[in-house]
XYZ file of C-alpha atoms in Angstrom:
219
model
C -1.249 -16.487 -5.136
C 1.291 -16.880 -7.898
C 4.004 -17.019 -5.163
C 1.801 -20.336 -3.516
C 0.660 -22.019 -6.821
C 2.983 -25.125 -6.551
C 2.153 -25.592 -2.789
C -1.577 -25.146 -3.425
C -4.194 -27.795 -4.223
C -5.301 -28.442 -7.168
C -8.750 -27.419 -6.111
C -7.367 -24.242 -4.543
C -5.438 -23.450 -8.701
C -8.728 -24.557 -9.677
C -10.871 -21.606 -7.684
C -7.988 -19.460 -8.683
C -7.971 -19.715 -12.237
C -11.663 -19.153 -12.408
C -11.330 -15.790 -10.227
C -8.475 -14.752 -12.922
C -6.196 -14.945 -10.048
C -7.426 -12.520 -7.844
C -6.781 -12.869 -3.914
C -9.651 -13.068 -1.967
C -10.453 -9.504 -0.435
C -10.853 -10.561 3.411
C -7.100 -11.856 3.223
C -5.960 -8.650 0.881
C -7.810 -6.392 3.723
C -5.410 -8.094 6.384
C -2.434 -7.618 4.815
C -2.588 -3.910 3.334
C 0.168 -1.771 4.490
C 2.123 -4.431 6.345
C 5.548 -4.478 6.995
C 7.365 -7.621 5.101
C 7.485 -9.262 8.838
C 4.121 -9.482 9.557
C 1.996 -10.082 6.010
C 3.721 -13.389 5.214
C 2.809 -14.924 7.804
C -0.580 -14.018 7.515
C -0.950 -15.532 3.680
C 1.107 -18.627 5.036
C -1.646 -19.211 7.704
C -4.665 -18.380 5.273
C -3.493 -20.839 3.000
C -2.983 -23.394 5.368
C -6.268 -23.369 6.598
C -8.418 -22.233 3.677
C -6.121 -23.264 0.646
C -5.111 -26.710 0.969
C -1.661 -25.885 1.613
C 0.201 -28.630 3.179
C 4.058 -28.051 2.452
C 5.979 -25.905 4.778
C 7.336 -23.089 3.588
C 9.157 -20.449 5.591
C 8.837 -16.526 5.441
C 12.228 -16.606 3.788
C 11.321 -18.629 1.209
C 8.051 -17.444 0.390
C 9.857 -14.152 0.131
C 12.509 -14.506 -2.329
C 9.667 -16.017 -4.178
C 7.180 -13.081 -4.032
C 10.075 -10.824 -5.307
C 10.534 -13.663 -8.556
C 6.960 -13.201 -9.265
C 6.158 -9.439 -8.444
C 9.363 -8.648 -11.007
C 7.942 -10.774 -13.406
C 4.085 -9.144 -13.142
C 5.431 -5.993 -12.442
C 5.015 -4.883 -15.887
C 1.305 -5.173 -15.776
C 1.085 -2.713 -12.816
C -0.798 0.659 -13.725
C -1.184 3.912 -12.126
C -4.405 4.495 -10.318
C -6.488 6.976 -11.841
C -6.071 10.338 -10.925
C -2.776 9.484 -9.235
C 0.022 10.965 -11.568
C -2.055 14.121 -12.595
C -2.303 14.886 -8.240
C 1.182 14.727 -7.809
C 1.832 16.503 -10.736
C -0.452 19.314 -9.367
C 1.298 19.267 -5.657
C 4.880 19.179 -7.014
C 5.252 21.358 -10.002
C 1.812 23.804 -9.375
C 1.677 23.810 -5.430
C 5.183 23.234 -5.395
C 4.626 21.371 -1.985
C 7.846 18.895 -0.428
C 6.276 15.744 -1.063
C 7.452 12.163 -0.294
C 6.408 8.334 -0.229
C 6.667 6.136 2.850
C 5.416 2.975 1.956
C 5.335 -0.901 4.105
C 7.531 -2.144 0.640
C 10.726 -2.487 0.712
C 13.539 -0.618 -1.149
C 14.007 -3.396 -3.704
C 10.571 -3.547 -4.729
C 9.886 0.146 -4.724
C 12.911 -0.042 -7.220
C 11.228 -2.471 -9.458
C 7.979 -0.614 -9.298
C 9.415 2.979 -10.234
C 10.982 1.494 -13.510
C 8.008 1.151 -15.242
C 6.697 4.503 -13.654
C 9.399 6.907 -13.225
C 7.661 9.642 -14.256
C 5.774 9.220 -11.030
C 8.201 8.256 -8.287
C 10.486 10.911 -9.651
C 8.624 13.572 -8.291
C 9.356 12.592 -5.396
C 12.770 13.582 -3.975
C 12.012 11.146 -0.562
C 11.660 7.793 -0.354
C 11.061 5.922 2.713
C 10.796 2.212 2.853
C 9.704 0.007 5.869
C 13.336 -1.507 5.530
C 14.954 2.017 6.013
C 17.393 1.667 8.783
C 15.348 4.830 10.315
C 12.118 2.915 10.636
C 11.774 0.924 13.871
C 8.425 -0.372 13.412
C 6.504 -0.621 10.724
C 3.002 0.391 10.805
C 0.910 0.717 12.275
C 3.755 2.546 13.751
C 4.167 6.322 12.731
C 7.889 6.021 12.915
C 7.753 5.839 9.012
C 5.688 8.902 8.697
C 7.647 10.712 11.486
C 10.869 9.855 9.479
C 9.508 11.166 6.118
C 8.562 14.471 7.413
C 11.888 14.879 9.120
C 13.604 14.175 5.804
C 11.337 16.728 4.001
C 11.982 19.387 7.234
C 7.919 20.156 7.745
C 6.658 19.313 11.256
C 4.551 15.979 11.253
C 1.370 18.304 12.623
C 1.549 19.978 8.846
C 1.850 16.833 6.768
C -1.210 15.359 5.015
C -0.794 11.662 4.266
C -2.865 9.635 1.566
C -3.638 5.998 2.147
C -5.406 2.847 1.292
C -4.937 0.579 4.040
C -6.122 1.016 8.137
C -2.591 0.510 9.328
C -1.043 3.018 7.226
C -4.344 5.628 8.298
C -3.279 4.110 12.086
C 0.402 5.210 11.679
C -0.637 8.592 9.786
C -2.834 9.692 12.742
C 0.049 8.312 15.419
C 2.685 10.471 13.827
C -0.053 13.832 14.287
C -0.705 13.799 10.455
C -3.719 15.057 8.715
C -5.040 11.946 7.201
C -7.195 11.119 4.181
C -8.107 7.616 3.708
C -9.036 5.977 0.097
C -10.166 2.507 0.623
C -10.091 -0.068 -1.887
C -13.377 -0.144 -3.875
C -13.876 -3.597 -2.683
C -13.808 -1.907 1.112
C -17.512 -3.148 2.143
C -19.890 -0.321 3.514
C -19.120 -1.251 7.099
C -15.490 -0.973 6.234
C -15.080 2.064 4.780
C -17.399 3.352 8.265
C -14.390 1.901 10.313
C -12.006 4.203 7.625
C -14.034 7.258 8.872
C -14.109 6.600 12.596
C -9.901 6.505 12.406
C -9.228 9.171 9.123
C -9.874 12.997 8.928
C -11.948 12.583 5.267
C -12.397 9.377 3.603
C -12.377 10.054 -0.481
C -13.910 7.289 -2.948
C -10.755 7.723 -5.104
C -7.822 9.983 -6.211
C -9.862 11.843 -8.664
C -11.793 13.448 -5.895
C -8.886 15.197 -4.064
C -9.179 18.848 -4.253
C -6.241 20.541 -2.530
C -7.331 24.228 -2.523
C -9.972 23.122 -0.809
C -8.514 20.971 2.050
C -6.106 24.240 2.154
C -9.589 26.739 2.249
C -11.416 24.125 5.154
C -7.660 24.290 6.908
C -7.390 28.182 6.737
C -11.337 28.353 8.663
């Protein structure tokens, strides 16, 4: 929103303000774990038609925008619970190869890990949907095939995390084992679409148990 406020209406800033800025979830839902081609428009559209929005603006330019704003914010970004004390467990306990491959780009993963570091890290790869290696972004599974080929595990013995349907999509495409977490604002008939694509669907990160999920693989 902060990247549209000075195309909006001032009914749309209005509806905004009193939602403390928050996005409205059936636009987020679209969008999660889209490449940068394909979200923008998306937004663009949505506020066209539901916003007020009556000022072109380009991908491009909404863009270099969005990257203004998200370094600006990006200070106010927290870890989600249960998130740093997992890959704590996996890396320096399990010590499991274990890597990100996320529908952000390099630049932003960059401004994300500096306020974080002691979480991206741990993690010695790093793929971006603006990696050379990545041909499509999800719900593609080039991104998840390239990340296990950088860690050397076949794709069949990778288990991916993720929030969003694309990013379960490309998990399952790539022959990963694939646990979905939905956003708690995921609606009940939502999260039943999660567990018709995803091998377990867990309310959060705090209920990941990975000597179990290595106990149910084992039988």
């Amino acid at each position: 929103y902060l990247t549209l406020q000075d195309y909006l209406s001032d009914q749309a800033r209005q509806d905004f303000a009193k939602r403390n800025y928050r996005m409205e979830w059936t636009l987020k839902q679209q969008t999660l774990g889209l490449p940068d081609v394909k979200w923008p428009p998306i937004v663009l559209d949505w506020a066209k038609q539901h916003w007020g929005m009556t000022q072109e603006l380009t991908v491009p330019e909404f863009l270099q925008a969005w990257d203004q704003h998200m370094h600006e914010n990006m200070a106010q970004v927290e870890i989600l619970p249960g998130a740093l004390e997992l890959v704590t467990q996996l890396v320096q306990e399990e010590e499991l190869p274990v890597a990100i491959a996320t529908s952000s780009r390099k630049a932003a993963v960059q401004q994300k890990r500096q306020r974080h570091e002691n979480l991206f890290g741990q993690f010695p790869v790093i793929v971006t949907t603006d990696d050379p290696a990545v041909q499509q972004g999800k719900p593609a599974p080039d991104i998840y095939l390239e990340a296990a080929r950088r860690l050397r595990v076949d794709p069949t013995q990778c288990l991916v995390l993720e929030d969003g349907m694309t990013g379960v999509q490309a998990g399952r495409a790539a022959g990963c084992f694939v646990i979905a977490i939905p956003d708690a604002r995921s609606t009940p008939s939502e999260r039943q679409a999660f567990g018709q694509v995803a091998d377990w669907v867990l309310d959060d990160l705090t209920q990941f148990d990975w000597k179990y999920i290595l106990q149910e693989e084992e039988t």
